[in-house]
Each structure stands twice: as C-alpha cells, then as structure tokens.
Amino acid sequence: GAKNNDTGSGGGTPTSGAPAAGLKIGLAYDIGGRGDQSFNDSAARGLDKAKTEFGLDVKELEATAGETEAQKEDRLRQLVEGGYTTVVAVGFAYAEAIGKVAKDSPEVKFAIIDDFTDGVDTGANIANLTFAEQEGSFLVGVAAALKSKTGNVGFVGGVNTPLIQKFEVGYTAGVKAVKADATVQVKYLTQPPDFTGFNDPAKGETAAKGMFDAGADVVYAAAGGSGNGVFKTAKANSKWGIGVDSDQYNQPALAEVKDVIITSMIKEVDVAVYDFISSVKNGSFKAGQKVYDLKAGGIDYATSGGKIDDIKAKIDEYKAKIVSGEIKVADKK
Amino acid sequence: MTVGGLSVGLDTAAAPKRGKRASPWTYALFAVAALAVISLVRVTTGATDLTSAGTVQAALTAAVPLAMAALAGLWAERAGVVNIGLEGMMVLGTFGAGYAGYQWGPWAGVVFGLFLGVVGGLLHAVATVTFGVDHIISGVAINLLAPGAALFMSKLYFTDAPGGGARQSPPIGDAPKVTVPGFADLMGTIEDKHWFLLSDLAGVLRGLTTQISVLTLLAAALIIGTGWLLWRSAFGLRLRSCGEAPAAAESLGVNVYKYKYLAVTASGAFAGLGGAFFAVSSGQFREGQTGGRGFIGLAAMIFGNWRPGGLATGAGLFGYTDAMSLRGSDAVHALLLLLGIALLVVAVTQYRSGHHVLSGFAAAIGVLFGWWFFASDEVPPELVGAAPYVVTLLVLTLAAQRLRPPKLAGEPYRRGQSG
Amino acid sequence: MRKLTPRSVLLGLAAPVGALVFAAVVSAIILAVTGHAPTDAVDAMARAAERPRTLVNAVNSATYYYLAAVAVAIGFRMKLFNIGVDGQYRLAALLSAALAGAAFMEQLPSFLRITVTIVVAMLVGAAWAGLAALLKVTRGVSEVISTIMLNAVATYLVSYLNRPERLAVSTAGSNNIGTPKITEGGQVAGFTVEGSSSKLFGLIFLAAAVGVLYWFVLSRTRFGFELKATGLSESAAVASGVNVKKMVVLSMLLSGAVAGLVGMPQLLGSSYSYSLDFPAGLGFIGIAVALLGRNHPIGMAIAALLWGFLANTANSFDTSGIPREIVDIMQGVIVLSVVVAYELVRRYRVRAEQHAVGGALGRTKTLEEVSS
Amino acid sequence: MSTEPPAAVELTGITKRFPGVIANSDVNITVRAGTVHAIVGENGAGKSTLMKILYGMQPPDEGTIAVNGAPVSFGSPADAIRAGIGMVHQHFMLADNLTVLENVVLGSEPRKGVALDFAAARAKIRDISDAYGLGVHPDRLVDDLGVGERQRVEILKVLYRGARVLILDEPTAVLVPQEVDELFGNLRELKAEGLTILFISHKLDEVLSVADDITVIRRGTTVASVSPSDVTARELAELMVGSALPVPELRDSTVTAKPVLTVKNLTVTGADGRLVLDDISFTIHAGEVLGIAGVEGNGQAELVEALMGIHAPNAGRVTLGDRAGNQRDITRASTRHRREAGMGYIPEDRHRQGVLLEASLWENRVLGHQTRPPNNRGPLLDRKGAKADTRRIVSEYDVRTPSIEVNASALSGGNQQKLIVGREMSGRPVVLLASHPTRGVDVGAQAAIWDHIRRARAQELAVLLISADLDELIGMSDTLAVILRGRFVAEYDPRTVTPEQLGSAMTGAGKEG
Ligand SMILES: Nc1ncnc2c1ncn2[C@@H]1O[C@H](COP(=O)(O)OP(=O)(O)OP(=O)(O)O)[C@@H](O)[C@H]1O
Ligand SMILES: Nc1ncnc2c1ncn2[C@@H]1O[C@H](COP(=O)(O)OP(=O)(O)OP(=O)(O)O)[C@@H](O)[C@H]1O
Ligand SMILES: [Mg+2]
Ligand SMILES: [Mg+2]
C-alpha cells in the first residue's frame, strides 16, 4: 500500500530535489529510546532541533529488548503507513528492516545511523549515516596517554560488540601513538545478547576500580550508563575518566563527578539527524553513506572543564594529521 | 519441590550426615587452609588481585544484593512459599529507591525501595497463600509484571526530572561509608609486602575494613539477625514450622496464614532492599540494573542449604568470582590454576573416601584446568565473565549435596484441610 | 483429559475468559489513572488486529514461543524445571547457523541441508540440557541452579564463538556480526499472505508437528504416562517401576532438543544468520506461555498466540501514544489472574467431585434406617 | 444426679456437613470427668471430624459444646488449647526436620524477652517426660524417632500445654502390643491425675480393656452409649456395622513345594552406613503366605523396597520362580522387570507409593502396570483397555465411586486401598508383597481384602505379608517370622503362637523360638 501515501504526503512528486512542505518525520529508536541519556537521546536532540526550526510533524517509536527484525520492520512500516515520508532509524539493528521497507516505499526518504552494509541497507532512498568513532577515540586516547603519569590507562566497554570494539581500537592506537610502551587495560562489562553492560554502573565501578588498583590513572568509559560507575570510582580514587558520545562533563546526571571527566569522545548523532532532516527539507537529500568523522565534524573531543587545556595543542596536532589523512586510524583489530 | 521438584540424584551424593556440626575452629582452620592455597597460587602467578583489598571490596559490593535476594528467598521458603519472583521484587526496589532517593536522599530511597518490595511480596502472598496459586507461576507473573511496571512508572516520573530520563532516575546520593582508621592503613602496608599468607590475610582484612558502605553493614546485620530470629526466637520457630509442617503448626494454634503472609512480605522487603542497594550504591535507578541477580540469589540460597551462613557463603563465592572476572584478567587466569589445584585436592579426598569415579572426574577436570593454565597466557576475554557461573557449578558438582530444604516449601496449603 | 460436557466446557472457559476480562479492566484502570485513554489502547489493538502484517508477525512470534513453551512443558510435566531453554536455543541456533551457512553445505540438496541444520540444532540443545540432567542424576545438583548457570555460560560461549576469528564473518560497514548468511538452498520458504509484507514462517508446520507429537507422546504413550506419574508423585512412580533417573535424562534431552528448535523458524525463515540481534530471552517467555497454557498442547498454542499478538501490538500502542510497557503489565496480570481463576474453578470442581462421590456412597441415612 | 460434677465435655446436637456428605448429624456425647471415653465406629463414620470440631479445627454447622459445664465456642485450636483440650491426631502432626523440643513447644513457647527460652523448655519437657515415664529426649530430631517415640512426643505435646482433656485419635494403630500396654499404662496414670481422655480405636478389645464408657458412631450419628462391662467385642462390632466381625483366618493349607521367592543372605546398609537388613534368608512357596512381624522401623520397609528393586541391596541374592517353576535371579533387576516378572506390591503408605492422588482412577489402574496388557499396546497406552479393566475392578472390588474419571483424591482411604488391591491382583502376580494391606480400613473392606488374598493364595499366589495387626498376621499367615533390628530372630507356627509371644519376640524380650 505504499503508493497510497503519495497524496497523503502533500501531493508532491516523490523524487529527490523537490522540497516537501509540512514534512512528517518518523523516528525509530533503538532499545532504550528517548531518555536513555546517551545514543538515542543524541538522535532526539537532532530531531528536536529540526522540529523547532522547521515546525515538523514528528512521530517517535522505540524498540523493545529481544524483539525480532519483523517487529523492527513493522515499526518502520507503521511510520510509512502513517504518512511519515521521512524516516530515521537509529541504530544498526535496523539495517535489514530498513532495506526491505525502503525497497517497498521508494517515495519515502530513509536514514539509518551506524550502518552501511552493501546490499542490505543501501538504496536510492537510504542515507547511511556512519561515524568514525575510532578517530575520536584515538584523540581521547592521546589525551589519556598525555595525562597519565603511570603509563597505564584503561578502557571500559559496555557490551562486547563490533561497534564498541571500534572505540577500543581507536583508543588503544591513540595511546600507543603517544607512548608506545604504555599499558592499556581493556574490559567489556557484558557479552551480547546481555546488553545490561550499558546499564550497570556497579559493574563499571568494579571494572574501573580494578584498573585503578592495577595502576591505571585514566579510564575511558565507552559503556553508556555504566560510565557513571567509572567516574564515581575515579572520583573516589582521585583518578580520571573520559566520557563518551556527548560532552559528559555537562550532563546533569553527572554533576557530582564531573570534575574527574577530563574529556569526552563526542559522536554528533544529533548533527547527523539534523543534517539529514534539513537535507530532505531543502531538497538536497543524497542517498548512500555519509561518514561523520573528524574531518566532517561529526566526531570530536570535548574540552569542557579545562582539564586538558595544557595538552590541547598536542591533541589538535593529531587531529590535524587524521583530518589530513596522514594518520589512518583502523577500525578493526 | 523447590530444589527442583524431584529428589532423584540426591541419594547418589553423600547422604546428609547429622550428628555433630563442625565447630567454629574447624571452619576457621578450613578457611586458613583455603587462604594458604590461594596465597600459594598468588605467589606463583603474581596475580595479586586474587586476594587484594580491592577484590574483596568489589566482592562485597557484588555479594550484598545477592545475599539480600537469597535472604529474601530464605524467609519465604522457610515459611513454605517458593519465591521465584525475587527478581521482580528487586526491580521494584530499584525503582522505589530511585523515586524516593533523588527527592529525599538515599535513606528515603532505601526505605521506599523496601516498601515497594513489600508490595511485590504482598502480591505474591495474596496469590499463593490466599488463592493457592502455584508458587512458581505467581513468581513468573511478578517477574513479568514488575519490570513493566517499573519502566512504566519510570517514564512517568523521571522523564522530566532534572538529570533523569525515561529509563533512569536522577542521581541519588550515596549512603555513608566507613573505614576503620589506622587498621586499614596498617593492613595496607602489610598487603604491599606480598608476603606469603600474611599479605593475603591483610588484603582480605583491609578489604573488609575500608570504605564499607553502611548498607553493607546493614546487610550483614540482617543476615545475622535473621539467623537469630529464625532459629532462636519463638517467632522464628513458628515461621519455620509453617514450611516444615503447617498442619502441625495449625493444630497447635499457630495462625499459619499469618506467618506465611509475614514471611512472604518480609521476603519482598529483603528483595526490595537488595534492589535499593543496587540503586543507591550505583547512584541512580536504571532500568534493568538487577540483571537477573534475583535468580542468582535464589541459587545462592539453595547453595547455602537454606541457612543464613550458607547463603552468605554462596553469595560471597559468587561475588568474589564475579568481582575478579570484572577486574583484571590475570586473576581469572590464575583462577584456572587455583581450580586445578582445588579439583585435585577434591580428587584425593574423594578417592580416599571410596568415590573413585567422582575422584577420577575431579582429577580429569583438574588436570584440564592446570593444562589450560600452563598452555595459555590469558583466558579469552569473552569467556572471563563466565567464571562465577562455572565456579558455582563446579562447587555444586563436587560438594556433596547435603541439602535439606524446608519440607513443604512450594506446596499449596489450605487451612482446615489437614489431619 | 476429561469427558466434554456442556458444563465442563463452560467451566473450562470461565477461567480464561474471566481472567482476560479482569486483566483488561486492570490495564484500563492503570492507563486511565496515568492519564491515557483506555479507548486509545482498544483502538490500537483493533487496528493491529486488522493489519495482516501484524497478524502474520504475531503468528510467527507464536511459532517460536510455542516451541519454547513445549520445551519447558516437557520438563514441567514431571516437575523438572528447565530454566535453561534460553541458553539451549541460543547455543543451538548459533552452531547450526554456522553449519548451515558454511560453504560445504551448499553441495547438499536443499531438503537434506535443512534437515541437517535442524537436527544439529536439536542435538546441540539436547547436549546442553543433558549437562544439567547429568549433574542432577549423578550429583543431585538442582536443575534450577544448573540451568540458570548454564544459561549464563552459554551467553559467554556464544559471544566467544561469534567472532570473525571463529564462526562469524564481519561485513564491511556493518556494526553487526554473525555467522555467514545461509544461502537460498538452506532457507525455508515462507508463505505469502495477502496484504502483508511479512511471510508466514514455513516452519510453522514444524511447531504444529511438535505440538501434535507432544500431545501424542504425553497422553497416548507409556513414556508420557510415566512422565506424568513422576510429576504427580515421584515415590509412587518409583514404586511402579519407573526409572526416574532415566526419565530425568530422557525428558531433559527431549526438552533440550525441542529448545534447539526454538531458533529455527527465525533462523531459517527470516534472519538466515545468527547475529547480535537474534531474538534473545525466548526461553523465559516459553516458561510464561507454558504456565499460562497449563502445559496443555492446545492451551499453550492459544497462550502463544495471545502472547505473540500482545508482543506485536506494542508498536501500535506506541503509535497511539500509549506506553508500550503496558504490554508487559498486561501479560503479568493475565498470567496471575488466569491462574487465580483456574484455581477458583478447580476448587469448585473438587467440591463438585466430592459431592458426586458422596452421592455415590449414599452416606447419609437416617437413624431409623441405621438401627433397623 | 445433681451432686455429680459437671461433665468434662458435653457435645450436644453436633452436625457437620461436607459437600455431598454429612459427616456428623445430631451427635450427642457426654464425657465424664476423669474417665477414659472411647468412641468407635467404622471408617468414615465421622469420629475424626467430631474430634476436630471439639478441638476447634473445624466449626460445627449446628450444635453446642460445653467444657466443664460452661458453653464454649472455638474459632481455632488455640481456643481449645486455652480451654484445656489437647488432641493427638490420627496421622502424626510432627515436623520431621525440627527437634522434639521445637515440636513440643511450638505455639506455646516459653520466652525470655523475644528469645525462645530453650533451657526452660528443656527442663519442663524433661519433667513431664519423667513424671509419666515417656522417655523423650528434647534435643533429638523427630526424623530419627520411631513410631512409638513419635506417639509419645505427640502425647507430650498435649501434656505440655496442660491439657485436662486429651483426645487420642487412633493412637494404637501403629503400635505393637507392648507399646500399646505402655500407652495404656500412661493413660491410666493420666486418668488417676484427674485427666479426661477421649479415645478412638478400631481395635475393640483395646477399647474394652481401657475405656470407662463407649460411644458408638455410625454414619455420622451416635447410635449407642454402652459400658465396657456390658458388651463383648462381637456385640460392639455389630453395633458399629450391623453385621458380624470378620475374622482373618486361612482355612486350610495351600502351600506347595514350588519355591517362588527365594531370598539368600540379603544385606542392606542405610545411608548412614548402618546395617538395616542383616543377612536375611527365606523362601516363599506357591500358595504360601509368609507373615513378618516386627515393630515398625526394624527393616520391614527396607526389605520390601529391596525386594521391589527400589533400593539395591549390598549383598545377597533374590530369585523368583515363574508359574512354570523356572527360577530367575532378579537381584539386580529393575523394579519394572520385577513387576513384569510377576511381583505385585501393596505399599504401606498408599499416598506415597500406591496412588496418584491427582490422577483419575483408570490412570491409577495403569500405574505400575503400564507395560502390560490391558494397559498398553507396545509403547502406546491402551486407554480403552485400561478403562474397561478399571470398571471391572471397581465393581469386583466394590470401590465406591461415581465414575472412573474422578481423581483418586476424591476417594476415601478404604476405597483407595480396594482399588490398589484390585489393581495388584489383576496383574496376575506370582508373588504379592503386601505391607499393612488393611491399615486404617474399616471392617467390611478388611474382610473383602482378606478374601481376595485368600482366593489368590488358593491359586498358588505366594504372599509376603507385613502387618502391625497381629491378629491379621496370625490369622493370614502360613509361616511367621519375626524381624528385629534387620534380622530374622524367630520363626513361629501361626497355629500355635499367641499375640503376646509374638509381641515379646518383636521387642526382643522373649527368647523362645
Ligand atoms: N482435608 C480434606 N479436604 C478435602 N477432602 C477431604 C479432606 N479430608 C478428607 N476428605 C475427603 O474425605 C474422604 C475420606 O476422608 P477420610 O480420610 O476420613 O477417609 P478414611 O476412610 O478415613 O481414609 P483414611 O483411612 O486414609 O483416613 C475423601 O473423600 C476425602 O477426599
Ligand atoms: N474436609 C473434608 N471435606 C470433605 N469431606 C470430609 C472432610 N473431612 C471429612 N469428610 C467426610 O466426612 C466423613 C467422616 O470422616 P471422618 O474422618 O470423621 O471419619 P472417621 O470416623 O474418623 O473415619 P476413620 O475411622 O477412617 O478415621 C468422611 O468419610 C468424609 O467423607
Ligand atoms: Mg480417616
Ligand atoms: Mg478418623
């Protein structure tokens, strides 16, 4: 029934190039949804910004743990059927589903965050918004190595997935780039399909404490909500932590421990979402992969709190090298 | 029925030997011997984390909610009600602690978490005691209901709260922590010397005296208090009689329903407290933060033979291995050697008491672990986390199953139906 | 299974219907109290029920819920609590997916390839469950604990194996990771349903066959009788020549084998690969469905369909602005109220039965009759 | 009459209805203070129900209770206890996992603050135990006690609460004569102290020997109040059932020379390493009943379980002969093989081993015979065949039930027992292990069960009979052996032996034989 929506979406011809008036945006979140204070929230911020600016009609749906692809697909289809002609899927779990739905609804513009798999979620009406997390992680790795007095730093990953491994790989490379003989302790809190590792500050605390006890003095928490535990124990032990996804120094929930957060690896999902919506809005939609990396400004590191002011120049040096392509950061071990 | 319905297999393990219970000295001696073995492994492998204060502290933190869940199970089952809904009640506790905690401080959180646990317990009591519903079914229903309700309420109350979100509460302050001044430092100095046995003992003691949350102390008091109340008081005798022979209790004028209600409600309270402990110690409520610990708590209770000391040991063992697997990977690698040695010791003792098959089995696994230790530098990181589960399974397999569950736990009971 | 009379049918329906109404009322109250319109929820469900795609998805979900429930029920019938269906099916799905996706399998004719995949899944599930059975009969380890532990161990094992250097392949640009995709010959074709983009799982017939087999074995065979007898009274079963140890091992193996099937409809009918987003936690849903369906082959089927429908209406609730968590709450309330209702009906039945027995005995005679 | 002290207990117009049954209807009983008052009646006559009403466990639908002349109304046993009434139940009401002390003080614990005052409790229990010669040790686990001791713990429980009126519901069913004598000694002592005792028993000679007054209950109502000096056991029985008392006896010997069950040097050790069966040897021939007498807990249960293959023996040999006389070693055979080879089994505890309470009667017919026609066809159940055969058993063995589809739990104990006997006989056994086949069964059913055993014996059935009822043992056996502490200590000719001789051999007091 995809054809029926042609009139519903304002009567415009659904080809790229023609700006649509009164855009209806559907957003399908990953597990956690709006309010997860992390990845999904970041996407929500982008949506909110677009909404206030363009006055959109939006619909937000979220995933449940343990659901199947059919349910994800159903979610996207419900959005399409509801007349939402611009659909954003947050998270790689939507890869297969978006591929199928997009094929059936060529008039709808889709975007998927964090995935670009050829033949699965690619098509003329899909934008694949991916991030070079390894590059940002590299920079905070540099910061960690420069700040560390012991030459021993840590990485706490929430759940052992390829996505989080990207963070680890980049981080380790960053550390080694500064101090080749530095030790990087690595710990993942849980293994899939147990995704509680993103949600268990107590585990984060235990893991980080172990790292501090073993001589680390900076720990990078790529662990969603479990990062809170990392920062808490860093504070209790007068050590440092590094945040992830957004500038965690400024997160209200972390106000009490923010002075140990020296920097954060920023992944601008909000920017990606906003960019995508405005591209549809002004008719400049482009299918295919759009990489948000350091160069594109989709990835960055935070300086709030001023803890790394002394080494900022050094970090920026590395940043420039990555942007210029002089340093290539691998995203896999 | 609670051990899993069937009693088959229990006869194959050594039968419960009654008679004298081991004296405290025997236990102490056993503990020292075990520590010596661990120390030996620590010295040979250099994995200081095996007995470091940090490990002990982390083990305590991990063990406390488990112990609370196990204690909750103990209260219910001693009164004859199986409570598999612990997980759900813990979830209610985490939410309660988050809700009250961010508004009125951690203690309010503890109290309200406990209160919501009580609500869950009451629901279970109404279903099982009044309506005679199968205990397992009621528990499963509560496990379905509670997380849904918690998330539902969390979205309702926390979404717009400052620093909160749809799935997490705003931050709660932490409960106070205490350190024994002077002593802890002294132990620290000894620990750093890495002497055989002495440093290990110091590490353990330091872990037990440094930065201990008041909630941990509360939990310890509750475990001891439960032991006293259930086995030394008239109230406890009546409560236990409801799990052993409710008909007899009723015929002596004990109001069985009342005690079952009390026990299951208390069970809910303990589970809620365990949940609150999660929230308060990690600084906020988070959806799903109990992560199935209610079930592990139940396992700890069975492991501990429905006794406070036993369940504390079970929770401690699990907490210890869990803490170790989350901390360095070295310690888990060293654990392979430790397990190997322990299994060989078991093999020898079993051989001497005539259980040749079991002895051979233990020896084989022991050698396997030893070989794994020497043939590798580390346990694959994906497998490290399995340590607590594997160790629990191994201990259960090799320890004789001298379990004595309350006789009528899980059996529906109706007033005036006996005799 | 009793004789069907109008009264017994009515009694049989009273419990579930009454409970469903009660659950609906409770959910409505919760919604109303929290400022949502219960009518919106009804609306959303009605719309979901009209949408062929949702119905197909519901039936598809019910397919594996049902398999999980049967796996659980086999143990439950003899008071054996296989909490480990979850770990069993995940491990089985991973290993059989790796096998089915392997290049050499492509040589095989399609039917054989699918059969081998399914058989391997059953074997893996049975083996993992067999571990718990072994621990129980040789060492008396409670299967409740051992299966909880084995679930966790399976999680770690799966994540160890699901790596590019072991069984998985990683695809460029993808953040997912899983076994190689099963090519067409290894897939089970689904059924196209008019108006639905989802296909009905071809393996729905497998689930149905398992259900029929379950019914047949339990009610028509000696094995089933012995299973039930053991569940009702272990000591009486032993005295009657039932080898309970053997029964524990057998039923645990069977339960594990059926658990191994749980992942198959999804794997061979939709995912074609075991990856990070393969559905998890189905074992626990199976417990709820088995309990709700009272271990009865048809009861569980109805429960599975109900569960599947509720799970697939969550999206519709979301669209209507109703918090999707209400589904969990409804499910919990349904289980509780159904069992309470069953218990009340059961009590009524027992009284009626005693009444009948009393009547047959003709116990009450007058004093004159007695003394004459 | 007005000078007489008020009656200790007066039950007036008590009526109690259960679904489909009137358990008590207009019962009137007056119990004089300081007497032993016996209540007799067949199974299901309503004796226990009446006593439960007096003990506050069930409310009467109609009628009043007066204690010492004052009307009372009991909402729970606690009220009855307060009024000085104590009850020892038909089935033990003890928690196995608790100690004697805990069992005794439960519900009226001496306290020191919140704590249970163990010292005080222990002292008081010792005092009572010594005063009445009960010989009870407060700190033993009830699980470790024999039946006689448990009985005494039950009595101690009542005395501990200072009861003035004792209800004893079938206290002697599980006791041997010596224990019964001891118990009666205790009762007389209690009576001398001014206590009043309500006593229920199916053993009429006991009743006659100990009671001061006897009330006969029939079908829920009082039919007679007699004094023991005025009636004989036979007359009493006729009052109870309206027919003559059945006598267990075997008319003539059917013993053949064909050995059926041969046991050689059977030895079994218990879980704690103790010898529970020590070198037992015997042979039962076709058409022979071997009776085994013994105080409960001397190895009878282990013997039966070893013979049924439920527990493996440590040493010894068991051989079973079939109808053709072929001998087979079954020492290591499984329970199923033994059953298929022709062993029938009437267990002592029907609820534990005999029936599935929550299964229909026809499923209970299948139980234990699931591998043989008419219940199966290969691996499949033959539901039709099983149901038809169940109907046959129900009518042949007079099982009172409206249908074969009701659950076994709906049947009274006696009817359950008849079903079990019918089932085991239908398996065409070559040997029947019968443990207490008539325990707790009323006289009518008893006679029927004995009759069935007799008839099967005439057709060359070999029977191992274990019973606590010595009359039954003596009357039904061709040979009698006495078991004590796991050994056969004596053998008797049932035609010449007296219950007293048996009793002393069972307790190790006698040394003849
Ligand atoms: N507590 C109870 N609840 C329901 N029914 C009961 C109860 N007690 C007894 N009955 C019913 O009463 C009947 C027989 O009771 P009762 O136990 O007195 O029989 P009995 O012949 O004395 O058996 P037994 O010899 O085992 O004592 C059965 O129909 C049984 O179902
Ligand atoms: N709780 C109950 N529910 C239903 N019926 C019952 C219950 N208790 C007893 N009955 C009925 O009342 C009748 C009287 O039972 P009661 O136990 O008083 O008999 P009794 O005289 O003690 O028999 P026995 O000599 O076998 O002990 C039983 O046969 C049974 O049918
Ligand atoms: Mg009775
Ligand atoms: Mg009675």
Coordinates of N, CA, C and O in Angstrom, one line a residue, chain C residues 180-230:
Chain C
P180 N 28.0 -16.7 8.7 CA 27.7 -16.4 7.3 C 26.3 -16.6 6.9 O 25.6 -17.5 7.5
K181 N 25.8 -15.8 6.0 CA 24.4 -15.9 5.7 C 24.1 -17.3 5.0 O 24.8 -17.8 4.2
I182 N 23.0 -17.9 5.4 CA 22.6 -19.1 4.8 C 22.1 -18.8 3.4 O 21.1 -18.0 3.3
T183 N 22.6 -19.5 2.4 CA 22.1 -19.2 1.1 C 20.8 -19.9 0.8 O 20.3 -20.7 1.6
E184 N 20.2 -19.5 -0.3 CA 18.8 -19.9 -0.5 C 18.5 -21.4 -0.3 O 17.4 -21.7 0.3
G185 N 19.4 -22.2 -0.7 CA 19.1 -23.7 -0.6 C 18.9 -24.1 0.8 O 18.3 -25.1 1.1
G186 N 19.5 -23.4 1.8 CA 19.4 -23.7 3.2 C 18.2 -23.1 3.9 O 18.0 -23.3 5.0
Q187 N 17.5 -22.2 3.2 CA 16.4 -21.5 3.8 C 15.1 -22.2 3.7 O 14.9 -23.0 2.8
V188 N 14.2 -21.9 4.6 CA 12.9 -22.5 4.5 C 11.9 -21.4 4.0 O 11.8 -20.4 4.7
A189 N 11.3 -21.6 2.8 CA 10.5 -20.6 2.3 C 9.3 -20.4 3.1 O 8.7 -21.3 3.7
G190 N 8.8 -19.1 3.2 CA 7.6 -18.8 3.9 C 6.4 -18.8 3.0 O 6.5 -19.0 1.9
F191 N 5.3 -18.4 3.6 CA 4.0 -18.3 2.9 C 3.7 -16.9 2.8 O 3.6 -16.2 3.8
T192 N 3.4 -16.5 1.5 CA 3.0 -15.1 1.3 C 1.5 -14.9 1.8 O 0.7 -15.8 1.4
V193 N 1.3 -13.9 2.5 CA -0.1 -13.6 2.9 C -0.5 -12.3 2.3 O 0.2 -11.3 2.3
E194 N -1.7 -12.4 1.7 CA -2.3 -11.2 1.1 C -2.3 -10.0 2.0 O -2.7 -10.1 3.1
G195 N -1.7 -8.9 1.5 CA -1.7 -7.7 2.3 C -0.6 -7.6 3.4 O -0.6 -6.6 4.1
S196 N 0.2 -8.6 3.4 CA 1.3 -8.5 4.5 C 2.6 -8.6 3.8 O 2.9 -9.4 2.9
S197 N 3.5 -7.7 4.3 CA 4.9 -7.8 3.7 C 5.7 -8.9 4.4 O 6.7 -9.3 3.8
S198 N 5.3 -9.3 5.6 CA 6.0 -10.4 6.2 C 5.4 -11.7 5.7 O 4.2 -11.8 5.4
K199 N 6.2 -12.7 5.7 CA 5.8 -14.0 5.3 C 5.5 -14.9 6.5 O 6.2 -14.7 7.5
L200 N 4.6 -15.7 6.4 CA 4.4 -16.7 7.5 C 5.5 -17.7 7.4 O 5.9 -18.2 6.4
F201 N 6.1 -18.0 8.6 CA 7.2 -19.0 8.6 C 6.8 -20.3 8.0 O 5.8 -20.9 8.4
G202 N 7.7 -20.8 7.2 CA 7.4 -22.2 6.7 C 7.4 -23.2 7.8 O 6.7 -24.2 7.8
L203 N 8.3 -22.9 8.8 CA 8.5 -23.9 9.9 C 7.3 -23.9 10.9 O 7.4 -24.5 11.9
I204 N 6.3 -23.1 10.6 CA 5.1 -23.1 11.5 C 4.6 -24.6 11.5 O 4.1 -25.0 12.5
F205 N 4.8 -25.3 10.4 CA 4.4 -26.7 10.4 C 5.2 -27.6 11.3 O 4.8 -28.5 11.9
L206 N 6.5 -27.1 11.5 CA 7.3 -27.8 12.4 C 6.8 -27.7 13.9 O 6.6 -28.6 14.6
A207 N 6.4 -26.4 14.2 CA 5.8 -26.2 15.5 C 4.6 -27.0 15.7 O 4.4 -27.6 16.8
A208 N 3.7 -27.0 14.7 CA 2.5 -27.7 14.8 C 2.8 -29.2 15.0 O 2.2 -29.9 15.9
A209 N 3.7 -29.7 14.2 CA 4.1 -31.1 14.3 C 4.6 -31.4 15.7 O 4.3 -32.5 16.3
V210 N 5.4 -30.5 16.2 CA 6.0 -30.7 17.6 C 4.8 -30.8 18.6 O 4.8 -31.6 19.5
G211 N 3.8 -29.9 18.4 CA 2.7 -29.9 19.3 C 1.9 -31.2 19.3 O 1.6 -31.7 20.3
V212 N 1.7 -31.7 18.0 CA 0.9 -32.9 17.9 C 1.7 -34.1 18.6 O 1.2 -34.9 19.3
L213 N 3.0 -34.1 18.3 CA 3.8 -35.1 18.8 C 3.8 -35.1 20.3 O 3.7 -36.1 21.0
Y214 N 3.9 -33.8 20.9 CA 3.9 -33.6 22.3 C 2.6 -34.2 22.9 O 2.6 -35.0 23.9
W215 N 1.5 -33.8 22.3 CA 0.2 -34.3 22.8 C 0.2 -35.8 22.7 O -0.2 -36.5 23.7
F216 N 0.6 -36.4 21.6 CA 0.5 -37.8 21.4 C 1.4 -38.5 22.4 O 1.0 -39.4 23.1
V217 N 2.7 -38.1 22.5 CA 3.6 -38.8 23.4 C 3.1 -38.7 24.9 O 3.1 -39.7 25.6
L218 N 2.6 -37.5 25.3 CA 2.2 -37.4 26.7 C 0.9 -38.1 27.0 O 0.8 -38.7 28.1
S219 N -0.1 -38.1 26.1 CA -1.3 -38.7 26.5 C -1.5 -40.1 26.0 O -2.4 -40.8 26.4
R220 N -0.7 -40.5 25.0 CA -1.0 -41.8 24.4 C 0.1 -42.8 24.6 O -0.1 -44.0 24.2
T221 N 1.2 -42.4 25.2 CA 2.3 -43.4 25.3 C 2.6 -43.7 26.7 O 2.3 -43.0 27.6
R222 N 3.3 -44.8 26.9 CA 3.7 -45.2 28.2 C 4.7 -44.2 28.7 O 4.6 -43.8 29.9
F223 N 5.6 -43.7 27.9 CA 6.5 -42.7 28.3 C 5.8 -41.5 28.9 O 6.2 -41.0 29.9
G224 N 4.8 -41.0 28.2 CA 4.0 -39.9 28.6 C 3.4 -40.2 30.0 O 3.4 -39.3 30.9
F225 N 2.9 -41.4 30.1 CA 2.2 -41.7 31.3 C 3.2 -41.7 32.5 O 3.0 -41.2 33.6
E226 N 4.4 -42.3 32.2 CA 5.4 -42.3 33.3 C 5.9 -40.9 33.6 O 6.2 -40.6 34.8
L227 N 5.9 -40.0 32.6 CA 6.3 -38.6 32.8 C 5.3 -38.0 33.8 O 5.7 -37.4 34.8
K228 N 4.1 -38.2 33.5 CA 3.0 -37.5 34.3 C 3.1 -38.1 35.7 O 3.0 -37.4 36.7
A229 N 3.2 -39.5 35.8 CA 3.2 -40.1 37.1 C 4.4 -39.6 37.9 O 4.2 -39.3 39.1
T230 N 5.5 -39.4 37.3 CA 6.7 -38.9 38.0 C 6.4 -37.5 38.6 O 6.7 -37.2 39.7

